[in-house]
Every structure is written in structure tokens, then in C-alpha cells.
């Protein structure tokens, strides 16, 4: 099942590039402008996903590939914490790892994502192995982990600020997928409902940290670039999915294809 390419390409305005130090409020406005113009809710693949115009196999491909990103989040956050001398920052950041890996009776976000792929009829071991993920997905995810591990701490924190925009896309995804797909139910959207509460808290802390610590033009440009890089990581994954499973529909060698690793949905 394929769809015609867009008649006109999307047009994106230039990124904010301050030439003199911005106030904290001005910096926040610049960061929010990056999200308003570059966040992946604008990508054509998400438009198709949320409006019910993908078939079940295309939704499966999205969920399977997105698992690569979800499962890398604790590694990314552990990399950030390993370089952080600020005890208070570590204490605040720690819950991001347990939010995804789970702690105590909370199974965590990764498990909730696997409930989604279970519900779509994908074999759990196959999903966890990442064997069927697209090469571009793997490259983009690992680029994000390396960015956080290698760049200055301020930029690493700023790269997480896509969470400012996540609740909107989660709400759109919940309503759109429940309304448009008979194979989606409340159980399999549990991940997104939980993030409606978690993401704003994380984003508020990170935004406050960036506003307090990015004071010079160089620092402010760097955090804007860091957030832009993160939007590119997310956008690149959807580019790959669109190319492989929508138009022209050419999955890479070894990538998942319809009919592979399917089980009865639980």
C-alpha cells in the first residue's frame, strides 16, 4: 500500500541564530521556534500515521523501528550522568532511566512499548533483537547516543528538549490511532498516556537548566543547534520509514518485511 509523494515540499524557515545574548525568555522563544518548525509531528509519515492512512504492516514497521529509539534512551541518559559532576543534576536526571527501564512495580516505558508491538502481532524477541530495524534507524539512534556522550553537558541537556513538544504529538497519536485503527486499543497506547505526565516535568527541568546556563552567544547558539540536531535524529527515522514502507516502498537488505516475525496479537 503506497501513497503519492507530496505535490509540494515542506518549506522550513531559517533557524534562530542570535548575534547577541538573548534573555532567558528570548532563548526559550528561540528553542520553541525550533520545535514549531522542525519537530517530527510535521513529517508526512506522522500525518499518515495519525490520520489512519497507513495499513497494519506500515504501523508495525513504525513501532518496530521506533523501539530502537525507545530502548536507547536509558543508555543516552546514563551517558549524560556519567559525565556530570553536579550531584543535584544527577539526582534529577536519574528517574529518566527508571522511567524507561522500570523500577519496582513499574515495568517502565520500554515494557509499555513492547506491549504496543505485542498488540500489533510482532514477535517480542524479534523486536528486542532490533534485527529487522532499518539501517538508517540504527545510525540515527546511535548518533544521538554519541552526541550526548561526546558534546558538552549543556548541549547534551539541550538535546532532550524535544520533550517540550512531545505531549502534543502523544495526544494527537492517542486520539488519531484509537479513532482510525481497529487494531489499536487503550492497552497498546499506554506508553503515550504515561508520557503525557512524564515529558512535561522532564522538559521543564531541562529548559530551566538551559536558560540558566546558556548565557553567551556561543552557548545559546550551541543549545539551539543541539535541539535542532535532536529534531533531525527524529526526522531522519521517519524519512527512512517513508522510503522503505510508503513510497517507493524499498526496505533495506535485512530489514523487516510484511509477514516476518508475526505472532497472534495478545
Short mmCIF file of C-alpha atoms in Angstrom, two decimals:
data_model
loop_
_atom_site.label_atom_id
_atom_site.label_comp_id
_atom_site.label_asym_id
_atom_site.label_seq_id
_atom_site.Cartn_x
_atom_site.Cartn_y
_atom_site.Cartn_z
CA UNK A 1 0.00 0.00 0.00
CA UNK A 2 1.71 3.18 -1.15
CA UNK A 3 0.83 6.84 -1.37
CA UNK A 4 1.80 9.57 -3.77
CA UNK A 5 4.56 11.91 -2.70
CA UNK A 6 3.53 15.39 -1.61
CA UNK A 7 2.84 17.72 -4.52
CA UNK A 8 4.87 20.48 -2.86
CA UNK A 9 7.82 20.01 -0.48
CA UNK A 10 7.52 21.41 3.01
CA UNK A 11 9.13 24.82 3.47
CA UNK A 12 11.11 25.46 6.66
CA UNK A 13 12.14 28.90 7.89
CA UNK A 14 15.76 29.61 8.88
CA UNK A 15 16.81 28.56 12.36
CA UNK A 16 17.23 31.16 15.10
CA UNK A 17 20.84 32.41 15.17
CA UNK A 18 21.30 35.08 17.85
CA UNK A 19 24.03 37.64 17.24
CA UNK A 20 23.90 39.00 20.77
CA UNK A 21 22.99 37.33 24.08
CA UNK A 22 19.31 36.58 24.46
CA UNK A 23 17.40 36.96 27.70
CA UNK A 24 16.28 33.66 29.25
CA UNK A 25 12.82 34.33 27.85
CA UNK A 26 14.28 35.11 24.43
CA UNK A 27 16.27 31.89 24.46
CA UNK A 28 13.17 29.91 25.38
CA UNK A 29 11.31 31.52 22.48
CA UNK A 30 14.13 30.58 20.09
CA UNK A 31 14.12 26.98 21.31
CA UNK A 32 10.36 26.75 20.96
CA UNK A 33 10.67 28.09 17.43
CA UNK A 34 12.91 25.13 16.58
CA UNK A 35 10.17 22.80 17.76
CA UNK A 36 7.43 24.69 15.96
CA UNK A 37 9.26 24.46 12.63
CA UNK A 38 11.39 21.27 12.86
CA UNK A 39 9.69 18.78 15.18
CA UNK A 40 8.72 15.49 13.57
CA UNK A 41 4.99 16.00 14.08
CA UNK A 42 5.29 17.89 10.77
CA UNK A 43 6.65 14.88 8.89
CA UNK A 44 4.36 13.37 6.21
CA UNK A 45 4.75 9.89 7.73
CA UNK A 46 3.21 11.08 11.00
CA UNK A 47 0.39 12.76 9.12
CA UNK A 48 -0.41 9.38 7.55
CA UNK A 49 0.01 7.50 10.83
CA UNK A 50 -2.25 9.72 12.89
CA UNK A 51 -4.96 10.07 10.27
CA UNK A 52 -5.40 6.32 9.81
CA UNK A 53 -3.96 6.20 6.30
CA UNK A 54 -1.33 3.54 6.97
CA UNK A 55 -2.07 -0.15 6.86
CA UNK A 56 -1.28 -2.51 9.74
CA UNK A 57 2.08 -3.55 8.30
CA UNK A 58 3.17 0.06 7.95
CA UNK A 59 2.21 0.72 11.57
CA UNK A 60 4.14 -2.41 12.55
CA UNK A 61 7.22 -1.14 10.73
CA UNK A 62 6.98 2.17 12.58
CA UNK A 63 6.59 0.54 16.01
CA UNK A 64 9.41 -1.94 15.40
CA UNK A 65 11.85 0.74 14.26
CA UNK A 66 10.84 3.19 16.97
CA UNK A 67 11.74 0.54 19.56
CA UNK A 68 15.39 1.14 18.68
CA UNK A 69 15.00 4.73 19.84
CA UNK A 70 12.96 3.90 22.94
CA UNK A 71 15.42 1.27 24.11
CA UNK A 72 18.39 3.62 23.67
CA UNK A 73 17.02 6.37 25.92
CA UNK A 74 18.37 4.87 29.19
CA UNK A 75 21.81 4.44 27.59
CA UNK A 76 21.72 8.06 26.45
CA UNK A 77 20.77 9.28 29.90
CA UNK A 78 23.36 7.09 31.61
CA UNK A 79 26.00 8.58 29.28
CA UNK A 80 24.93 12.07 30.31
CA UNK A 81 25.03 11.24 34.02
CA UNK A 82 28.46 9.61 33.78
CA UNK A 83 29.94 12.98 32.79
CA UNK A 84 28.06 15.10 35.30
CA UNK A 85 29.81 16.39 38.44
CA UNK A 86 26.66 18.15 39.64
CA UNK A 87 25.04 15.85 42.21
CA UNK A 88 21.71 17.65 42.08
CA UNK A 89 21.57 17.33 38.31
CA UNK A 90 22.30 13.60 38.59
CA UNK A 91 19.60 13.17 41.23
CA UNK A 92 17.08 14.89 38.99
CA UNK A 93 18.14 13.03 35.84
CA UNK A 94 18.18 9.56 37.40
CA UNK A 95 14.45 8.98 37.15
CA UNK A 96 14.64 9.28 33.36
CA UNK A 97 16.45 5.96 33.31
CA UNK A 98 13.99 4.21 35.62
CA UNK A 99 11.03 5.76 33.77
CA UNK A 100 12.09 3.74 30.74
CA UNK A 101 13.82 0.69 32.24
CA UNK A 102 11.33 0.36 35.06
CA UNK A 103 11.80 0.23 38.82
CA UNK A 104 10.00 -1.84 41.44
CA UNK A 105 6.42 -2.50 40.40
CA UNK A 106 6.61 -0.07 37.46
CA UNK A 107 7.57 -2.07 34.38
CA UNK A 108 8.76 1.10 32.62
CA UNK A 109 8.34 2.72 29.24
CA UNK A 110 10.31 0.13 27.27
CA UNK A 111 7.98 -2.59 28.51
CA UNK A 112 4.97 -0.45 27.63
CA UNK A 113 6.37 -0.03 24.11
CA UNK A 114 6.72 -3.81 23.84
CA UNK A 115 3.06 -4.10 24.83
CA UNK A 116 2.38 -1.96 21.76
CA UNK A 117 4.42 -4.19 19.46
CA UNK A 118 2.86 -7.29 21.08
CA UNK A 119 -0.56 -5.84 20.30
CA UNK A 120 0.45 -5.33 16.70
CA UNK A 121 1.32 -9.01 16.43
CA UNK A 122 5.11 -8.70 16.27
CA UNK A 123 7.27 -11.35 17.89
CA UNK A 124 8.75 -9.76 21.03
CA UNK A 125 12.17 -11.42 20.77
CA UNK A 126 12.47 -10.22 17.18
CA UNK A 127 11.61 -6.65 18.17
CA UNK A 128 14.08 -6.67 21.08
CA UNK A 129 16.84 -8.02 18.86
CA UNK A 130 16.47 -4.98 16.54
CA UNK A 131 17.38 -7.36 13.72
CA UNK A 132 14.67 -6.03 11.45
CA UNK A 133 15.25 -2.32 12.07
CA UNK A 134 16.28 -0.15 9.14
CA UNK A 135 19.99 0.77 8.94
CA UNK A 136 19.08 4.47 8.95
CA UNK A 137 17.13 3.98 12.18
CA UNK A 138 20.11 2.35 13.87
CA UNK A 139 22.52 5.02 12.62
CA UNK A 140 20.28 7.89 13.75
CA UNK A 141 19.73 6.44 17.21
CA UNK A 142 23.41 5.73 17.80
CA UNK A 143 24.29 9.22 16.56
CA UNK A 144 22.06 10.61 19.30
CA UNK A 145 23.69 8.46 22.00
CA UNK A 146 27.15 9.55 20.81
CA UNK A 147 26.13 13.20 20.67
CA UNK A 148 25.11 13.11 24.32
CA UNK A 149 28.25 11.22 25.30
CA UNK A 150 30.67 13.47 23.39
CA UNK A 151 29.27 17.02 23.46
CA UNK A 152 29.43 19.48 26.35
CA UNK A 153 26.95 18.78 29.13
CA UNK A 154 24.90 21.89 28.38
CA UNK A 155 24.36 20.74 24.79
CA UNK A 156 23.57 17.20 25.95
CA UNK A 157 20.83 18.54 28.22
CA UNK A 158 19.51 20.84 25.48
CA UNK A 159 19.18 17.93 23.06
CA UNK A 160 16.49 16.46 25.33
CA UNK A 161 14.25 19.49 24.85
CA UNK A 162 12.18 17.84 22.15
CA UNK A 163 10.20 16.75 25.23
CA UNK A 164 8.76 20.27 25.24
CA UNK A 165 6.78 19.29 22.16
CA UNK A 166 6.15 15.61 22.92
CA UNK A 167 2.82 15.89 24.80
CA UNK A 168 1.16 17.40 21.74
CA UNK A 169 2.25 14.59 19.46
CA UNK A 170 1.32 11.95 22.05
CA UNK A 171 -2.18 13.38 22.46
CA UNK A 172 -2.60 13.52 18.68
CA UNK A 173 -1.33 9.96 18.37
CA UNK A 174 -3.65 8.58 21.04
CA UNK A 175 -6.78 10.14 19.62
CA UNK A 176 -5.88 9.58 15.98
CA UNK A 177 -4.83 5.96 16.29
CA UNK A 178 -7.73 4.95 18.54
CA UNK A 179 -10.19 6.60 16.17
CA UNK A 180 -8.73 5.27 12.93
CA UNK A 181 -7.36 1.77 13.53
CA UNK A 182 -9.48 -1.15 14.73
CA UNK A 183 -6.29 -2.96 15.80
CA UNK A 184 -5.31 -0.20 18.28
CA UNK A 185 -6.83 -0.15 21.78
CA UNK A 186 -6.27 1.52 25.13
CA UNK A 187 -3.84 -1.14 26.28
CA UNK A 188 -1.41 -0.59 23.43
CA UNK A 189 -1.41 3.21 23.75
CA UNK A 190 -0.46 3.06 27.46
CA UNK A 191 3.08 4.26 26.65
CA UNK A 192 1.81 7.53 25.21
CA UNK A 193 -0.65 8.18 28.04
CA UNK A 194 2.13 7.81 30.62
CA UNK A 195 4.38 10.22 28.72
CA UNK A 196 1.68 12.89 28.83
CA UNK A 197 2.60 13.30 32.51
CA UNK A 198 6.30 12.43 32.44
CA UNK A 199 7.53 14.51 29.49
CA UNK A 200 6.38 17.95 30.73
CA UNK A 201 8.15 17.51 34.08
CA UNK A 202 11.38 16.44 32.40
CA UNK A 203 11.16 19.24 29.85
CA UNK A 204 10.53 21.93 32.47
CA UNK A 205 13.65 20.94 34.41
CA UNK A 206 15.87 20.75 31.32
CA UNK A 207 14.56 24.05 29.96
CA UNK A 208 15.24 25.80 33.26
CA UNK A 209 18.77 24.36 33.32
CA UNK A 210 19.50 25.53 29.77
CA UNK A 211 18.07 29.02 30.37
CA UNK A 212 20.22 29.45 33.48
CA UNK A 213 23.44 28.14 31.97
CA UNK A 214 23.41 29.22 28.30
CA UNK A 215 24.35 32.88 28.68
CA UNK A 216 26.79 33.76 25.91
CA UNK A 217 26.01 33.95 22.21
CA UNK A 218 28.20 30.90 21.62
CA UNK A 219 26.43 28.87 24.32
CA UNK A 220 23.00 29.92 23.11
CA UNK A 221 23.79 29.07 19.51
CA UNK A 222 25.15 25.72 20.69
CA UNK A 223 21.98 24.76 22.56
CA UNK A 224 19.83 25.79 19.60
CA UNK A 225 21.99 23.59 17.37
CA UNK A 226 21.75 20.74 19.89
CA UNK A 227 17.96 20.83 19.87
CA UNK A 228 17.99 21.09 16.08
CA UNK A 229 20.23 18.03 15.89
CA UNK A 230 17.75 16.08 18.00
CA UNK A 231 14.87 17.06 15.71
CA UNK A 232 16.99 15.81 12.80
CA UNK A 233 17.52 12.47 14.55
CA UNK A 234 13.76 12.04 14.82
CA UNK A 235 13.10 13.32 11.29
CA UNK A 236 15.69 11.01 9.74
CA UNK A 237 13.98 7.97 11.22
CA UNK A 238 10.69 8.94 9.59
CA UNK A 239 12.40 9.66 6.27
CA UNK A 240 13.71 6.09 6.33
CA UNK A 241 10.32 4.64 7.21
CA UNK A 242 8.59 6.61 4.45
CA UNK A 243 11.12 5.48 1.85
CA UNK A 244 11.06 1.84 2.98
CA UNK A 245 7.37 1.26 3.65
CA UNK A 246 5.34 4.01 1.93
CA UNK A 247 6.93 5.48 -1.20
CA UNK A 248 8.66 3.94 -3.11
CA UNK A 249 8.46 1.03 -0.61
CA UNK A 250 12.03 -0.31 -0.69
CA UNK A 251 13.12 -1.80 2.65
CA UNK A 252 16.88 -2.17 3.09
CA UNK A 253 18.51 -5.61 2.98
CA UNK A 254 17.71 -7.49 6.17
CA UNK A 255 15.02 -5.05 7.27
CA UNK A 256 11.61 -6.26 8.38
CA UNK A 257 9.12 -7.10 5.67
CA UNK A 258 5.41 -7.88 5.98
CA UNK A 259 4.87 -11.45 7.10
CA UNK A 260 8.12 -11.76 9.05
CA UNK A 261 8.14 -12.47 12.83
CA UNK A 262 4.38 -12.26 13.32
CA UNK A 263 2.50 -13.98 16.13
CA UNK A 264 -1.06 -13.88 17.37
CA UNK A 265 -1.65 -10.49 18.97
CA UNK A 266 -2.16 -10.73 22.71
#
